PDB file of C-alpha atoms and ligand atoms in Angstrom:
ATOM      1  CA  MET A 352      77.550 104.583 102.213  1.00  0.00           C
ATOM      2  CA  PRO A 353      80.407 105.289  99.770  1.00  0.00           C
ATOM      3  CA  GLY A 354      83.744 103.909 100.954  1.00  0.00           C
ATOM      4  CA  ILE A 355      87.310 105.042 100.461  1.00  0.00           C
ATOM      5  CA  TYR A 356      90.288 102.807  99.723  1.00  0.00           C
ATOM      6  CA  ASP A 357      93.779 103.684 100.935  1.00  0.00           C
ATOM      7  CA  ILE A 358      96.388 102.140  98.643  1.00  0.00           C
ATOM      8  CA  CYS A 359      99.831 102.121 100.213  1.00  0.00           C
ATOM      9  CA  VAL A 360     103.221 101.606  98.563  1.00  0.00           C
ATOM     10  CA  GLN A 361     106.607 101.714 100.305  1.00  0.00           C
ATOM     11  CA  ASP A 362     109.990 102.260  98.718  1.00  0.00           C
ATOM     12  CA  HIS A 363     113.433 103.409  99.790  1.00  0.00           C
ATOM     13  CA  PHE A 364     116.470 105.276  98.602  1.00  0.00           C
ATOM     14  CA  ALA A 365     119.930 106.119  99.880  1.00  0.00           C
ATOM     15  CA  ALA A 366     121.078 109.732 100.019  1.00  0.00           C
ATOM     16  CA  ALA A 367     123.269 112.114 101.965  1.00  0.00           C
ATOM     17  CA  HIS A 368     122.284 115.473 103.372  1.00  0.00           C
ATOM     18  CA  SER A 369     123.377 118.158 105.798  1.00  0.00           C
ATOM     19  CA  LEU A 370     121.056 120.508 107.643  1.00  0.00           C
ATOM     20  CA  ARG A 371     122.098 124.116 107.103  1.00  0.00           C
ATOM     21  CA  GLY A 372     121.904 126.183 110.271  1.00  0.00           C
ATOM     22  CA  TYR A 373     121.343 123.154 112.514  1.00  0.00           C
ATOM     23  CA  ASP A 374     122.972 123.396 115.947  1.00  0.00           C
ATOM     24  CA  GLY A 375     124.467 119.910 116.134  1.00  0.00           C
ATOM     25  CA  ASN A 376     126.166 117.233 114.087  1.00  0.00           C
ATOM     26  CA  CYS A 377     123.279 117.017 111.593  1.00  0.00           C
ATOM     27  CA  SER A 378     124.866 120.086 109.990  1.00  0.00           C
ATOM     28  CA  ASN A 379     127.690 117.766 108.871  1.00  0.00           C
ATOM     29  CA  LEU A 380     127.253 115.752 105.694  1.00  0.00           C
ATOM     30  CA  HIS A 381     125.818 112.318 106.616  1.00  0.00           C
ATOM     31  CA  GLY A 382     123.651 109.674 104.994  1.00  0.00           C
ATOM     32  CA  HIS A 383     120.376 107.856 105.553  1.00  0.00           C
ATOM     33  CA  ASN A 384     118.577 104.901 104.038  1.00  0.00           C
ATOM     34  CA  TRP A 385     115.336 106.807 103.589  1.00  0.00           C
ATOM     35  CA  VAL A 386     112.058 104.882 103.556  1.00  0.00           C
ATOM     36  CA  ILE A 387     109.004 106.435 101.963  1.00  0.00           C
ATOM     37  CA  GLU A 388     105.365 105.447 102.098  1.00  0.00           C
ATOM     38  CA  ALA A 389     102.836 106.783  99.590  1.00  0.00           C
ATOM     39  CA  HIS A 390      99.162 106.668 100.564  1.00  0.00           C
ATOM     40  CA  ILE A 391      96.736 107.006  97.682  1.00  0.00           C
ATOM     41  CA  ARG A 392      93.046 107.533  98.176  1.00  0.00           C
ATOM     42  CA  CYS A 393      90.734 105.826  95.700  1.00  0.00           C
ATOM     43  CA  THR A 394      86.972 106.150  95.542  1.00  0.00           C
ATOM     44  CA  LYS A 395      86.322 103.671  92.739  1.00  0.00           C
ATOM     45  CA  LEU A 396      87.665 100.230  91.839  1.00  0.00           C
ATOM     46  CA  ASN A 397      88.371  99.158  88.266  1.00  0.00           C
ATOM     47  CA  GLN A 398      87.009  95.947  86.723  1.00  0.00           C
ATOM     48  CA  LEU A 399      89.886  94.024  88.344  1.00  0.00           C
ATOM     49  CA  GLY A 400      88.932  95.227  91.802  1.00  0.00           C
ATOM     50  CA  MET A 401      91.889  97.625  92.105  1.00  0.00           C
ATOM     51  CA  GLY A 402      91.826 101.293  93.051  1.00  0.00           C
ATOM     52  CA  ILE A 403      95.149 101.639  91.263  1.00  0.00           C
ATOM     53  CA  ASP A 404      97.621  98.886  90.403  1.00  0.00           C
ATOM     54  CA  PHE A 405     100.512  98.743  92.922  1.00  0.00           C
ATOM     55  CA  ARG A 406     102.770  98.317  89.901  1.00  0.00           C
ATOM     56  CA  ASP A 407     101.686 101.624  88.412  1.00  0.00           C
ATOM     57  CA  VAL A 408     102.323 103.409  91.701  1.00  0.00           C
ATOM     58  CA  LYS A 409     105.684 101.675  92.184  1.00  0.00           C
ATOM     59  CA  GLY A 410     106.785 102.702  88.691  1.00  0.00           C
ATOM     60  CA  VAL A 411     106.025 106.369  89.309  1.00  0.00           C
ATOM     61  CA  VAL A 412     107.541 106.315  92.808  1.00  0.00           C
ATOM     62  CA  LYS A 413     110.747 104.708  91.481  1.00  0.00           C
ATOM     63  CA  ASP A 414     110.988 107.290  88.746  1.00  0.00           C
ATOM     64  CA  VAL A 415     110.617 110.204  91.171  1.00  0.00           C
ATOM     65  CA  LEU A 416     113.047 108.661  93.681  1.00  0.00           C
ATOM     66  CA  SER A 417     115.655 108.127  90.960  1.00  0.00           C
ATOM     67  CA  LYS A 418     116.188 111.890  91.107  1.00  0.00           C
ATOM     68  CA  LEU A 419     117.174 111.562  94.798  1.00  0.00           C
ATOM     69  CA  ASP A 420     118.835 108.151  95.034  1.00  0.00           C
ATOM     70  CA  HIS A 421     122.606 108.207  95.663  1.00  0.00           C
ATOM     71  CA  THR A 422     122.758 111.999  95.678  1.00  0.00           C
ATOM     72  CA  ASN A 423     123.739 114.690  98.089  1.00  0.00           C
ATOM     73  CA  LEU A 424     120.222 116.073  98.566  1.00  0.00           C
ATOM     74  CA  ASN A 425     121.572 119.558  99.261  1.00  0.00           C
ATOM     75  CA  GLU A 426     122.729 119.599  95.637  1.00  0.00           C
ATOM     76  CA  VAL A 427     119.326 118.652  94.200  1.00  0.00           C
ATOM     77  CA  ALA A 428     117.768 121.833  92.765  1.00  0.00           C
ATOM     78  CA  GLU A 429     114.597 121.655  94.914  1.00  0.00           C
ATOM     79  CA  PHE A 430     116.720 121.711  98.088  1.00  0.00           C
ATOM     80  CA  GLY A 431     119.142 124.404  97.030  1.00  0.00           C
ATOM     81  CA  SER A 432     117.536 126.964  99.322  1.00  0.00           C
ATOM     82  CA  ILE A 433     115.498 124.815 101.739  1.00  0.00           C
ATOM     83  CA  ASN A 434     116.844 122.083 103.988  1.00  0.00           C
ATOM     84  CA  PRO A 435     116.366 118.500 102.825  1.00  0.00           C
ATOM     85  CA  THR A 436     114.526 117.508 105.987  1.00  0.00           C
ATOM     86  CA  ALA A 437     112.041 114.642 106.142  1.00  0.00           C
ATOM     87  CA  GLU A 438     109.267 117.280 106.130  1.00  0.00           C
ATOM     88  CA  ASN A 439     110.515 119.041 102.986  1.00  0.00           C
ATOM     89  CA  LEU A 440     111.160 115.729 101.232  1.00  0.00           C
ATOM     90  CA  ALA A 441     107.616 114.573 102.055  1.00  0.00           C
ATOM     91  CA  LYS A 442     106.174 117.758 100.546  1.00  0.00           C
ATOM     92  CA  PHE A 443     108.344 117.457  97.441  1.00  0.00           C
ATOM     93  CA  LEU A 444     107.272 113.824  96.908  1.00  0.00           C
ATOM     94  CA  TYR A 445     103.620 114.714  97.534  1.00  0.00           C
ATOM     95  CA  SER A 446     103.722 117.326  94.829  1.00  0.00           C
ATOM     96  CA  GLU A 447     105.616 115.177  92.272  1.00  0.00           C
ATOM     97  CA  LEU A 448     103.439 112.103  92.839  1.00  0.00           C
ATOM     98  CA  SER A 449     100.195 114.135  92.813  1.00  0.00           C
ATOM     99  CA  ARG A 450     101.133 115.641  89.470  1.00  0.00           C
ATOM    100  CA  ARG A 451     101.622 112.201  87.959  1.00  0.00           C
ATOM    101  CA  LEU A 452      99.010 110.034  89.656  1.00  0.00           C
ATOM    102  CA  ASN A 453      95.950 112.119  90.495  1.00  0.00           C
ATOM    103  CA  THR A 454      92.771 111.536  88.469  1.00  0.00           C
ATOM    104  CA  GLU A 455      89.073 112.027  89.073  1.00  0.00           C
ATOM    105  CA  PHE A 456      88.998 108.945  91.343  1.00  0.00           C
ATOM    106  CA  ILE A 457      92.603 108.766  92.592  1.00  0.00           C
ATOM    107  CA  LYS A 458      94.355 111.267  94.853  1.00  0.00           C
ATOM    108  CA  VAL A 459      97.711 111.142  96.593  1.00  0.00           C
ATOM    109  CA  GLN A 460      96.623 111.525 100.193  1.00  0.00           C
ATOM    110  CA  LYS A 461      99.728 111.430 102.335  1.00  0.00           C
ATOM    111  CA  ILE A 462     103.452 110.875 101.962  1.00  0.00           C
ATOM    112  CA  MET A 463     105.517 109.579 104.852  1.00  0.00           C
ATOM    113  CA  VAL A 464     109.300 109.860 104.895  1.00  0.00           C
ATOM    114  CA  PHE A 465     111.436 108.029 107.468  1.00  0.00           C
ATOM    115  CA  GLU A 466     115.088 108.959 107.982  1.00  0.00           C
ATOM    116  CA  SER A 467     115.641 106.025 110.257  1.00  0.00           C
ATOM    117  CA  PRO A 468     113.395 103.386 111.845  1.00  0.00           C
ATOM    118  CA  GLY A 469     111.034 105.269 114.127  1.00  0.00           C
ATOM    119  CA  CYS A 470     111.881 108.828 112.984  1.00  0.00           C
ATOM    120  CA  GLY A 471     109.903 110.336 110.166  1.00  0.00           C
ATOM    121  CA  SER A 472     107.481 112.948 108.958  1.00  0.00           C
ATOM    122  CA  SER A 473     104.446 113.040 106.720  1.00  0.00           C
ATOM    123  CA  TYR A 474     102.849 115.640 104.458  1.00  0.00           C
ATOM    124  CA  GLN A 475      99.251 115.936 103.301  1.00  0.00           C
ATOM    125  CA  GLU A 476      96.936 118.679 102.130  1.00  0.00           C
ATOM    126  CA  ILE A 477      93.451 119.224 103.447  1.00  0.00           C
TER     127      ILE A 477
HETATM  128  N1  LIG B1312     111.671 117.084 112.437  1.00  0.00           N
HETATM  129  C1  LIG B1312     112.893 116.695 112.003  1.00  0.00           C
HETATM  130  N2  LIG B1312     113.885 116.558 112.874  1.00  0.00           N
HETATM  131  C2  LIG B1312     115.097 116.179 112.443  1.00  0.00           C
HETATM  132  C3  LIG B1312     115.310 115.919 111.085  1.00  0.00           C
HETATM  133  C4  LIG B1312     114.234 116.071 110.171  1.00  0.00           C
HETATM  134  O1  LIG B1312     114.348 115.855 108.961  1.00  0.00           O
HETATM  135  N3  LIG B1312     113.051 116.469 110.673  1.00  0.00           N
HETATM  136  N4  LIG B1312     116.537 115.501 110.684  1.00  0.00           N
HETATM  137  C5  LIG B1312     117.541 115.324 111.508  1.00  0.00           C
HETATM  138  C6  LIG B1312     118.856 114.818 110.976  1.00  0.00           C
HETATM  139  O2  LIG B1312     118.750 114.492 109.630  1.00  0.00           O
HETATM  140  C7  LIG B1312     119.469 113.645 111.718  1.00  0.00           C
HETATM  141  O3  LIG B1312     120.396 112.971 110.864  1.00  0.00           O
HETATM  142  C8  LIG B1312     118.528 112.627 112.180  1.00  0.00           C
HETATM  143  O4  LIG B1312     118.733 112.552 113.521  1.00  0.00           O
HETATM  144  P1  LIG B1312     118.459 111.254 114.365  1.00  0.00           P
HETATM  145  O5  LIG B1312     117.098 110.744 114.133  1.00  0.00           O
HETATM  146  O6  LIG B1312     118.829 111.584 115.719  1.00  0.00           O
HETATM  147  O7  LIG B1312     119.424 110.217 113.653  1.00  0.00           O
HETATM  148  P2  LIG B1312     120.720 109.550 114.169  1.00  0.00           P
HETATM  149  O8  LIG B1312     121.153 108.626 113.080  1.00  0.00           O
HETATM  150  O9  LIG B1312     121.689 110.602 114.588  1.00  0.00           O
HETATM  151  O10 LIG B1312     120.136 108.725 115.378  1.00  0.00           O
HETATM  152  P3  LIG B1312     120.840 108.155 116.676  1.00  0.00           P
HETATM  153  O11 LIG B1312     119.793 107.272 117.237  1.00  0.00           O
HETATM  154  O12 LIG B1312     121.154 109.323 117.528  1.00  0.00           O
HETATM  155  O13 LIG B1312     122.053 107.414 116.190  1.00  0.00           O
HETATM  156  C9  LIG B1312     117.435 115.646 112.936  1.00  0.00           C
HETATM  157  N5  LIG B1312     116.109 116.053 113.311  1.00  0.00           N
HETATM  158 ZN1  LIG B1313     120.050 113.354 108.648  1.00  0.00          ZN
END
């Protein structure tokens, strides 16, 4: 039976945000040390026994996160008209990482974004 590998890479970034229209203090500018987890589905291993090298994933993740790190997320173009919630960040990262990593045998499966330990959201497409 064909198997599926789930390759997982975590990273983090620091950024501020405020939630427009939120009834509470999250509408004030405040910061989080965001933690992200990228899950990549691989159906074939290379000659080294890897679905995809962690290093390759980490490089792409770092590059995408560099657009968000030490910013006010509300000022990043993608969040100019939608709130920079964990949900919207997960979808943004899913789309950026899919564009750069997906191949015939490799597919970004799920992105998890944690605002704080124990509070997060994930995005995936069926
Ligand atoms: N589904 C979501 N709910 C909330 C989000 C979100 O992105 N998706 N975001 C927020 C705010 O960003 C808020 O800063 C986070 O709130 P909270 O987890 O309560 O964080 P605190 O640092 O305020 O936690 P305390 O334990 O109360 O100190 C809210 N909801
Ligand atoms: Zn917040």
